[in-house]
Every structure is written in structure tokens, then in C-alpha cells.
PDB file of C-alpha atoms in Angstrom:
ATOM      1  CA  GLN Y 771     -17.370  21.573  12.841  1.00 63.00           C
ATOM      2  CA  LYS Y 772     -18.957  24.695  13.969  1.00 70.00           C
ATOM      3  CA  GLU Y 773     -18.034  28.046  11.913  1.00 91.00           C
ATOM      4  CA  VAL Y 774     -16.931  30.024  13.993  1.00 95.00           C
ATOM      5  CA  GLU Y 775     -15.520  28.388  17.640  1.00 95.00           C
ATOM      6  CA  GLN Y 776     -14.632  30.216  20.927  1.00 95.00           C
ATOM      7  CA  ASN Y 777     -14.541  27.986  24.566  1.00 91.00           C
ATOM      8  CA  SER Y 778     -17.602  28.967  26.639  1.00 88.00           C
ATOM      9  CA  GLY Y 779     -15.577  30.072  29.485  1.00 89.00           C
ATOM     10  CA  PRO Y 780     -16.145  31.155  32.034  1.00 95.00           C
ATOM     11  CA  LEU Y 781     -11.907  32.830  32.280  1.00 96.00           C
ATOM     12  CA  SER Y 782     -11.865  34.222  35.601  1.00 97.00           C
ATOM     13  CA  VAL Y 783      -9.147  36.547  34.912  1.00 97.00           C
ATOM     14  CA  PRO Y 784      -8.184  38.411  38.685  1.00 97.00           C
ATOM     15  CA  GLU Y 785      -8.897  42.311  38.554  1.00 97.00           C
ATOM     16  CA  GLY Y 786      -5.169  44.186  36.748  1.00 97.00           C
ATOM     17  CA  ALA Y 787      -4.299  41.087  34.472  1.00 97.00           C
ATOM     18  CA  ILE Y 788      -3.949  40.748  30.919  1.00 98.00           C
ATOM     19  CA  ALA Y 789      -7.617  38.685  29.332  1.00 97.00           C
ATOM     20  CA  SER Y 790      -7.010  37.518  26.261  1.00 97.00           C
ATOM     21  CA  LEU Y 791      -9.332  35.899  24.414  1.00 98.00           C
ATOM     22  CA  ASN Y 792      -9.657  33.646  21.164  1.00 97.00           C
ATOM     23  CA  CYS Y 793     -11.842  32.505  18.333  1.00 97.00           C
ATOM     24  CA  THR Y 794     -11.534  30.281  15.879  1.00 97.00           C
ATOM     25  CA  TYR Y 795     -12.840  29.713  11.943  1.00 96.00           C
ATOM     26  CA  SER Y 796     -13.481  27.065   9.694  1.00 94.00           C
ATOM     27  CA  ASP Y 797     -14.128  29.299   6.482  1.00 91.00           C
ATOM     28  CA  ARG Y 798     -10.922  30.438   4.848  1.00 90.00           C
ATOM     29  CA  GLY Y 799     -12.697  32.377   2.670  1.00 89.00           C
ATOM     30  CA  SER Y 800     -13.558  34.889   5.799  1.00 91.00           C
ATOM     31  CA  GLN Y 801     -12.647  38.433   5.456  1.00 91.00           C
ATOM     32  CA  SER Y 802     -13.977  40.500   8.356  1.00 94.00           C
ATOM     33  CA  PHE Y 803     -13.550  40.151  11.703  1.00 96.00           C
ATOM     34  CA  PHE Y 804     -15.318  41.397  14.637  1.00 97.00           C
ATOM     35  CA  TRP Y 805     -15.329  41.616  18.402  1.00 98.00           C
ATOM     36  CA  TYR Y 806     -18.478  42.456  20.552  1.00 98.00           C
ATOM     37  CA  ARG Y 807     -19.340  42.588  24.173  1.00 98.00           C
ATOM     38  CA  GLN Y 808     -22.575  41.539  25.519  1.00 97.00           C
ATOM     39  CA  TYR Y 809     -23.735  42.712  29.468  1.00 97.00           C
ATOM     40  CA  SER Y 810     -25.884  39.769  30.367  1.00 95.00           C
ATOM     41  CA  GLY Y 811     -29.538  40.940  29.272  1.00 93.00           C
ATOM     42  CA  LYS Y 812     -28.403  43.906  27.223  1.00 96.00           C
ATOM     43  CA  SER Y 813     -27.458  44.028  23.332  1.00 96.00           C
ATOM     44  CA  PRO Y 814     -24.071  42.793  21.481  1.00 97.00           C
ATOM     45  CA  GLU Y 815     -21.984  46.231  21.017  1.00 96.00           C
ATOM     46  CA  LEU Y 816     -19.161  46.561  19.379  1.00 96.00           C
ATOM     47  CA  ILE Y 817     -15.258  47.024  20.190  1.00 96.00           C
ATOM     48  CA  MET Y 818     -12.921  45.973  17.798  1.00 96.00           C
ATOM     49  CA  PHE Y 819     -12.681  44.526  14.214  1.00 96.00           C
ATOM     50  CA  ILE Y 820      -9.862  43.743  11.708  1.00 96.00           C
ATOM     51  CA  TYR Y 821      -9.514  43.104   8.528  1.00 94.00           C
ATOM     52  CA  SER Y 822      -5.494  42.136   8.056  1.00 94.00           C
ATOM     53  CA  ASN Y 823      -3.251  40.039   9.303  1.00 95.00           C
ATOM     54  CA  GLY Y 824      -1.288  41.316  12.440  1.00 96.00           C
ATOM     55  CA  ASP Y 825      -2.121  43.230  14.969  1.00 97.00           C
ATOM     56  CA  LYS Y 826      -5.216  46.449  15.071  1.00 97.00           C
ATOM     57  CA  GLU Y 827      -4.955  48.559  18.891  1.00 97.00           C
ATOM     58  CA  ASP Y 828      -8.139  50.192  20.602  1.00 96.00           C
ATOM     59  CA  GLY Y 829      -6.768  51.930  23.830  1.00 97.00           C
ATOM     60  CA  ARG Y 830      -6.793  48.523  26.960  1.00 98.00           C
ATOM     61  CA  PHE Y 831      -7.970  46.978  23.273  1.00 98.00           C
ATOM     62  CA  THR Y 832      -5.494  44.747  20.633  1.00 98.00           C
ATOM     63  CA  ALA Y 833      -7.375  42.597  18.198  1.00 98.00           C
ATOM     64  CA  GLN Y 834      -4.458  40.214  16.787  1.00 98.00           C
ATOM     65  CA  LEU Y 835      -5.894  38.072  13.526  1.00 97.00           C
ATOM     66  CA  ASN Y 836      -3.554  35.563  11.896  1.00 96.00           C
ATOM     67  CA  LYS Y 837      -5.443  34.073   9.016  1.00 95.00           C
ATOM     68  CA  ALA Y 838      -2.820  31.175   8.214  1.00 95.00           C
ATOM     69  CA  SER Y 839      -3.906  29.415  10.517  1.00 95.00           C
ATOM     70  CA  GLN Y 840      -7.800  30.968  10.718  1.00 96.00           C
ATOM     71  CA  TYR Y 841      -7.855  32.324  13.941  1.00 95.00           C
ATOM     72  CA  VAL Y 842      -8.269  36.087  15.454  1.00 97.00           C
ATOM     73  CA  SER Y 843      -7.903  36.522  19.068  1.00 98.00           C
ATOM     74  CA  LEU Y 844      -8.986  40.330  21.180  1.00 98.00           C
ATOM     75  CA  LEU Y 845      -6.901  40.976  24.404  1.00 98.00           C
ATOM     76  CA  ILE Y 846      -7.670  43.717  27.158  1.00 98.00           C
ATOM     77  CA  ARG Y 847      -5.112  44.798  29.146  1.00 98.00           C
ATOM     78  CA  ASP Y 848      -5.414  46.252  32.753  1.00 98.00           C
ATOM     79  CA  SER Y 849      -8.613  43.649  33.240  1.00 98.00           C
ATOM     80  CA  GLN Y 850     -11.308  45.974  34.238  1.00 97.00           C
ATOM     81  CA  PRO Y 851     -15.020  44.403  36.891  1.00 96.00           C
ATOM     82  CA  SER Y 852     -16.549  46.209  34.455  1.00 97.00           C
ATOM     83  CA  ASP Y 853     -15.031  44.510  31.710  1.00 98.00           C
ATOM     84  CA  SER Y 854     -16.896  40.735  33.090  1.00 98.00           C
ATOM     85  CA  ALA Y 855     -19.323  40.593  30.366  1.00 97.00           C
ATOM     86  CA  THR Y 856     -19.489  37.380  27.584  1.00 97.00           C
ATOM     87  CA  TYR Y 857     -17.150  37.740  24.048  1.00 98.00           C
ATOM     88  CA  LEU Y 858     -18.796  37.332  20.903  1.00 97.00           C
ATOM     89  CA  CYS Y 859     -16.568  36.731  17.519  1.00 97.00           C
ATOM     90  CA  ALA Y 860     -18.273  37.601  14.806  1.00 96.00           C
ATOM     91  CA  VAL Y 861     -16.914  36.436  11.619  1.00 96.00           C
ATOM     92  CA  ARG Y 862     -17.738  37.615   7.844  1.00 93.00           C
ATOM     93  CA  ALA Y 863     -17.717  35.653   4.437  1.00 85.00           C
ATOM     94  CA  GLY Y 864     -16.322  37.399   1.005  1.00 71.00           C
ATOM     95  CA  GLY Y 865     -18.203  41.275   0.601  1.00 67.00           C
ATOM     96  CA  GLY Y 866     -21.300  40.507   1.605  1.00 77.00           C
ATOM     97  CA  ASN Y 867     -22.493  41.427   4.943  1.00 84.00           C
ATOM     98  CA  LYS Y 868     -23.918  38.278   6.586  1.00 90.00           C
ATOM     99  CA  LEU Y 869     -21.939  38.040   9.948  1.00 93.00           C
ATOM    100  CA  THR Y 870     -21.716  33.907  12.088  1.00 94.00           C
ATOM    101  CA  PHE Y 871     -21.289  34.541  15.227  1.00 96.00           C
ATOM    102  CA  GLY Y 872     -18.968  32.038  18.109  1.00 95.00           C
ATOM    103  CA  THR Y 873     -21.114  31.526  20.410  1.00 94.00           C
ATOM    104  CA  GLY Y 874     -19.563  34.146  23.034  1.00 96.00           C
ATOM    105  CA  THR Y 875     -16.713  33.264  26.235  1.00 97.00           C
ATOM    106  CA  GLN Y 876     -17.831  34.008  29.672  1.00 97.00           C
ATOM    107  CA  LEU Y 877     -14.981  36.540  30.715  1.00 97.00           C
ATOM    108  CA  LYS Y 878     -14.981  37.455  34.748  1.00 97.00           C
ATOM    109  CA  VAL Y 879     -12.788  39.976  36.119  1.00 97.00           C
ATOM    110  CA  GLU Y 880     -12.213  39.362  39.726  1.00 96.00           C
ATOM    111  CA  LEU Y 881     -11.127  42.013  42.838  1.00 90.00           C
TER     112      LEU Y 881
ATOM    113  CA  ASP I 578     -31.345  59.285  21.023  1.00 64.00           C
ATOM    114  CA  THR I 579     -31.214  55.540  20.666  1.00 64.00           C
ATOM    115  CA  ALA I 580     -29.440  54.598  17.245  1.00 92.00           C
ATOM    116  CA  VAL I 581     -30.984  51.447  16.665  1.00 96.00           C
ATOM    117  CA  SER I 582     -34.236  51.313  18.010  1.00 96.00           C
ATOM    118  CA  GLN I 583     -36.706  48.899  18.612  1.00 96.00           C
ATOM    119  CA  THR I 584     -40.115  47.768  19.882  1.00 97.00           C
ATOM    120  CA  PRO I 585     -41.982  46.107  21.736  1.00 97.00           C
ATOM    121  CA  LYS I 586     -38.731  45.560  24.626  1.00 97.00           C
ATOM    122  CA  TYR I 587     -40.891  42.487  25.930  1.00 97.00           C
ATOM    123  CA  LEU I 588     -43.312  40.196  24.606  1.00 97.00           C
ATOM    124  CA  VAL I 589     -45.319  38.051  26.528  1.00 97.00           C
ATOM    125  CA  THR I 590     -48.095  35.928  24.384  1.00 97.00           C
ATOM    126  CA  GLN I 591     -49.737  32.476  23.939  1.00 96.00           C
ATOM    127  CA  MET I 592     -48.556  29.616  21.878  1.00 97.00           C
ATOM    128  CA  GLY I 593     -50.530  30.465  18.218  1.00 97.00           C
ATOM    129  CA  ASN I 594     -50.806  33.813  18.009  1.00 97.00           C
ATOM    130  CA  ASP I 595     -49.664  36.662  15.771  1.00 97.00           C
ATOM    131  CA  LYS I 596     -47.448  39.492  16.107  1.00 97.00           C
ATOM    132  CA  SER I 597     -44.767  41.440  15.012  1.00 98.00           C
ATOM    133  CA  ILE I 598     -42.162  43.509  16.143  1.00 98.00           C
ATOM    134  CA  LYS I 599     -40.944  46.821  14.971  1.00 98.00           C
ATOM    135  CA  CYS I 600     -37.259  48.784  14.439  1.00 98.00           C
ATOM    136  CA  GLU I 601     -35.759  52.323  13.662  1.00 97.00           C
ATOM    137  CA  GLN I 602     -32.777  53.335  13.230  1.00 97.00           C
ATOM    138  CA  ASN I 603     -31.589  57.108  12.663  1.00 96.00           C
ATOM    139  CA  LEU I 604     -27.829  56.316  11.463  1.00 95.00           C
ATOM    140  CA  GLY I 605     -28.360  57.008   8.328  1.00 94.00           C
ATOM    141  CA  HIS I 606     -27.256  53.100   7.735  1.00 95.00           C
ATOM    142  CA  ASP I 607     -28.181  51.705   4.191  1.00 94.00           C
ATOM    143  CA  THR I 608     -28.487  48.227   4.915  1.00 95.00           C
ATOM    144  CA  MET I 609     -30.496  46.535   8.460  1.00 96.00           C
ATOM    145  CA  TYR I 610     -30.777  42.473  10.141  1.00 96.00           C
ATOM    146  CA  TRP I 611     -32.468  40.777  12.134  1.00 97.00           C
ATOM    147  CA  TYR I 612     -30.948  37.880  14.606  1.00 97.00           C
ATOM    148  CA  LYS I 613     -32.181  35.275  17.126  1.00 97.00           C
ATOM    149  CA  GLN I 614     -30.208  34.756  20.487  1.00 97.00           C
ATOM    150  CA  ASP I 615     -31.946  31.385  21.987  1.00 93.00           C
ATOM    151  CA  SER I 616     -31.769  30.285  25.708  1.00 88.00           C
ATOM    152  CA  LYS I 617     -28.003  29.333  25.187  1.00 86.00           C
ATOM    153  CA  LYS I 618     -26.547  32.838  23.783  1.00 87.00           C
ATOM    154  CA  PHE I 619     -26.434  31.727  20.583  1.00 91.00           C
ATOM    155  CA  LEU I 620     -26.717  34.567  18.076  1.00 94.00           C
ATOM    156  CA  LYS I 621     -27.964  33.924  14.474  1.00 94.00           C
ATOM    157  CA  ILE I 622     -28.442  35.965  11.529  1.00 95.00           C
ATOM    158  CA  MET I 623     -32.042  35.568  10.002  1.00 96.00           C
ATOM    159  CA  PHE I 624     -32.484  38.159   7.700  1.00 95.00           C
ATOM    160  CA  SER I 625     -31.019  41.445   6.097  1.00 94.00           C
ATOM    161  CA  TYR I 626     -32.514  44.218   4.192  1.00 94.00           C
ATOM    162  CA  ASN I 627     -30.506  46.373   2.178  1.00 93.00           C
ATOM    163  CA  ASN I 628     -32.035  49.664   0.904  1.00 89.00           C
ATOM    164  CA  LYS I 629     -35.325  47.268   1.014  1.00 86.00           C
ATOM    165  CA  GLU I 630     -34.544  45.263  -0.995  1.00 91.00           C
ATOM    166  CA  LEU I 631     -33.889  41.089   0.584  1.00 92.00           C
ATOM    167  CA  ILE I 632     -30.174  40.546   0.639  1.00 91.00           C
ATOM    168  CA  ILE I 633     -30.311  38.109   3.042  1.00 90.00           C
ATOM    169  CA  ASN I 634     -32.984  34.944   3.938  1.00 90.00           C
ATOM    170  CA  GLU I 635     -31.375  32.038   6.144  1.00 90.00           C
ATOM    171  CA  THR I 636     -33.361  29.142   7.014  1.00 84.00           C
ATOM    172  CA  VAL I 637     -35.509  29.984   8.685  1.00 90.00           C
ATOM    173  CA  PRO I 638     -39.747  28.958   8.519  1.00 92.00           C
ATOM    174  CA  ASN I 639     -42.127  31.110   7.086  1.00 93.00           C
ATOM    175  CA  ARG I 640     -43.973  31.728   9.839  1.00 96.00           C
ATOM    176  CA  PHE I 641     -41.107  33.955  10.170  1.00 97.00           C
ATOM    177  CA  SER I 642     -41.920  37.072   7.075  1.00 96.00           C
ATOM    178  CA  PRO I 643     -39.763  40.400   7.683  1.00 96.00           C
ATOM    179  CA  LYS I 644     -40.226  43.877   5.791  1.00 95.00           C
ATOM    180  CA  SER I 645     -38.436  46.473   4.926  1.00 95.00           C
ATOM    181  CA  PRO I 646     -40.868  50.286   3.956  1.00 94.00           C
ATOM    182  CA  ASP I 647     -38.056  52.330   3.795  1.00 93.00           C
ATOM    183  CA  LYS I 648     -34.228  51.696   4.786  1.00 92.00           C
ATOM    184  CA  ALA I 649     -35.125  52.779   8.674  1.00 96.00           C
ATOM    185  CA  HIS I 650     -37.314  50.797   8.973  1.00 97.00           C
ATOM    186  CA  LEU I 651     -37.295  47.067   9.577  1.00 97.00           C
ATOM    187  CA  ASN I 652     -40.385  45.271  11.183  1.00 97.00           C
ATOM    188  CA  LEU I 653     -40.704  41.625  10.994  1.00 97.00           C
ATOM    189  CA  HIS I 654     -44.208  39.622  11.678  1.00 97.00           C
ATOM    190  CA  ILE I 655     -44.427  35.698  13.383  1.00 97.00           C
ATOM    191  CA  ASN I 656     -46.990  33.633  12.631  1.00 97.00           C
ATOM    192  CA  SER I 657     -48.206  31.424  14.283  1.00 97.00           C
ATOM    193  CA  LEU I 658     -45.948  31.387  17.780  1.00 97.00           C
ATOM    194  CA  GLU I 659     -44.774  28.689  18.823  1.00 96.00           C
ATOM    195  CA  LEU I 660     -43.200  27.218  22.190  1.00 95.00           C
ATOM    196  CA  GLY I 661     -39.828  27.523  19.989  1.00 94.00           C
ATOM    197  CA  ASP I 662     -39.377  30.685  19.151  1.00 96.00           C
ATOM    198  CA  SER I 663     -38.802  32.307  22.214  1.00 97.00           C
ATOM    199  CA  ALA I 664     -35.947  34.320  22.137  1.00 97.00           C
ATOM    200  CA  VAL I 665     -33.849  37.317  22.176  1.00 98.00           C
ATOM    201  CA  TYR I 666     -34.751  38.534  18.727  1.00 98.00           C
ATOM    202  CA  PHE I 667     -32.392  41.817  18.078  1.00 98.00           C
ATOM    203  CA  CYS I 668     -32.207  44.445  15.167  1.00 98.00           C
ATOM    204  CA  ALA I 669     -28.924  45.546  14.040  1.00 97.00           C
ATOM    205  CA  SER I 670     -27.920  48.202  10.842  1.00 96.00           C
ATOM    206  CA  SER I 671     -24.825  49.255   9.160  1.00 95.00           C
ATOM    207  CA  TYR I 672     -23.857  51.134   6.092  1.00 93.00           C
ATOM    208  CA  SER I 673     -24.133  48.136   3.335  1.00 87.00           C
ATOM    209  CA  ASN I 674     -20.675  45.582   4.273  1.00 84.00           C
ATOM    210  CA  GLN I 675     -19.425  48.520   7.232  1.00 89.00           C
ATOM    211  CA  PRO I 676     -19.673  47.019  11.310  1.00 92.00           C
ATOM    212  CA  GLN I 677     -22.798  46.150  11.747  1.00 94.00           C
ATOM    213  CA  HIS I 678     -24.441  47.779  15.361  1.00 95.00           C
ATOM    214  CA  PHE I 679     -27.855  46.384  17.125  1.00 97.00           C
ATOM    215  CA  GLY I 680     -31.102  47.668  19.137  1.00 97.00           C
ATOM    216  CA  ASP I 681     -31.749  46.325  22.728  1.00 96.00           C
ATOM    217  CA  GLY I 682     -33.461  43.640  22.034  1.00 97.00           C
ATOM    218  CA  THR I 683     -37.377  42.636  21.451  1.00 98.00           C
ATOM    219  CA  ARG I 684     -37.496  39.755  24.754  1.00 97.00           C
ATOM    220  CA  LEU I 685     -40.269  37.544  23.302  1.00 97.00           C
ATOM    221  CA  SER I 686     -41.793  34.384  26.055  1.00 97.00           C
ATOM    222  CA  ILE I 687     -44.227  32.239  24.278  1.00 96.00           C
ATOM    223  CA  LEU I 688     -46.695  30.489  27.646  1.00 92.00           C
TER     224      LEU I 688
END
């Protein structure tokens, strides 16, 4: 079982719709969760981070964390073509610095 | 003005050669990282330094040797390059265990 799992996609949504990206993790000791966006040929860019159960909203982005079920999700409201990218979920266990990444979900927002 | 800068951006070399990649950050962070992203886009931690001290040393061939002369710089030297070393190498930095910020990457191609 992979430590951090994501559906590779591609996930296609129409412009203006809500895109829902999911991530599950295996280490129950994980405490910090991050979403990065990576455009093709570019570097990962931090979008959101969440440490506590529940929802965290930032503009069109909402991160949702459920530690009991060991999943974290990212919702993108009013999806735009510029949101088309690969979204990487990253998990940090305990108080250390090591991030474990999923393989990413490719999102395509279609006109 | 780039917060985390890597040089060179592209590196094309022959098998068996030795090469170095340099990274510098001007964010005042105390922790720096090297990641490898393979052809399937999987991003994996290799090394991390905190205030010049090695704190993460993943299972990486000893042909790879990191060096941190100060907390703003982290270099990666690779000996006897192999075909499997072809990848994008990302440098990242953070303040302690806060979110990590990535450089633009070095695209290494082994002929």
C-alpha cells in the first residue's frame, strides 16, 4: 500500500464547476497536510495546508481533513481553465520535516 | 528576486560524469531540501539540512552527496552519473517544519 494515494486522473470538469480532489494516507501519526499545484514543466506551488480536522477555506480553495478516515481533500470552486494542472497531496508525520507526496491528480478544466 | 533559485536549470551530460547542482534561498529559512521527481512525476525527498546539519538522509546511492555551506545554500554533487539519474531535481526550503517552498528545478538528462 502506498503511503499517500491519489487518483492519477485526469479529472475533467467543466469551467465554473467544483473540482474535488481526494487523497488518502496510511500513517495514522500524520499531522500536517499540504496541497501543491504543479503546472507542466514547472515547480510545485503551495496552495493550501491544513493541520486540524474540518474545513479550511482560502478564496476558491477549500481543504478538508478527516483524520479518523485518513483522508484529505481539496475543493476548487468556480473552476477555471488556469486551474488545469497536477495537484500533489503531501503528508508530514509527527513533528519532523519529511514530506511524503502522492503521485498527483491531473485536473483538466474544460471550456 | 526568486526566493529559491537553482543552477543550472538544464544539465545534459554523459554517463559516468560528475556534476553539481547549486541552490540558494533568500527567504531566511533554516531548512533546505533536495527532492527528485522522476519521469512519472513522483516527487521524493532525498536529503534535508537544518542549519547546516543533515537531518534527513533517505535511501539514496552514495554517489549523491549533499553539502550545505550555510543555511542559505544547499548543493548536490553526483558522481558517476547513470541513466537512471535522469530526472528533475528540486530544491526546497522552509522555516523549521513550516510549509516548504520549491525552486524551479534542474532538469538532468544523461546521454
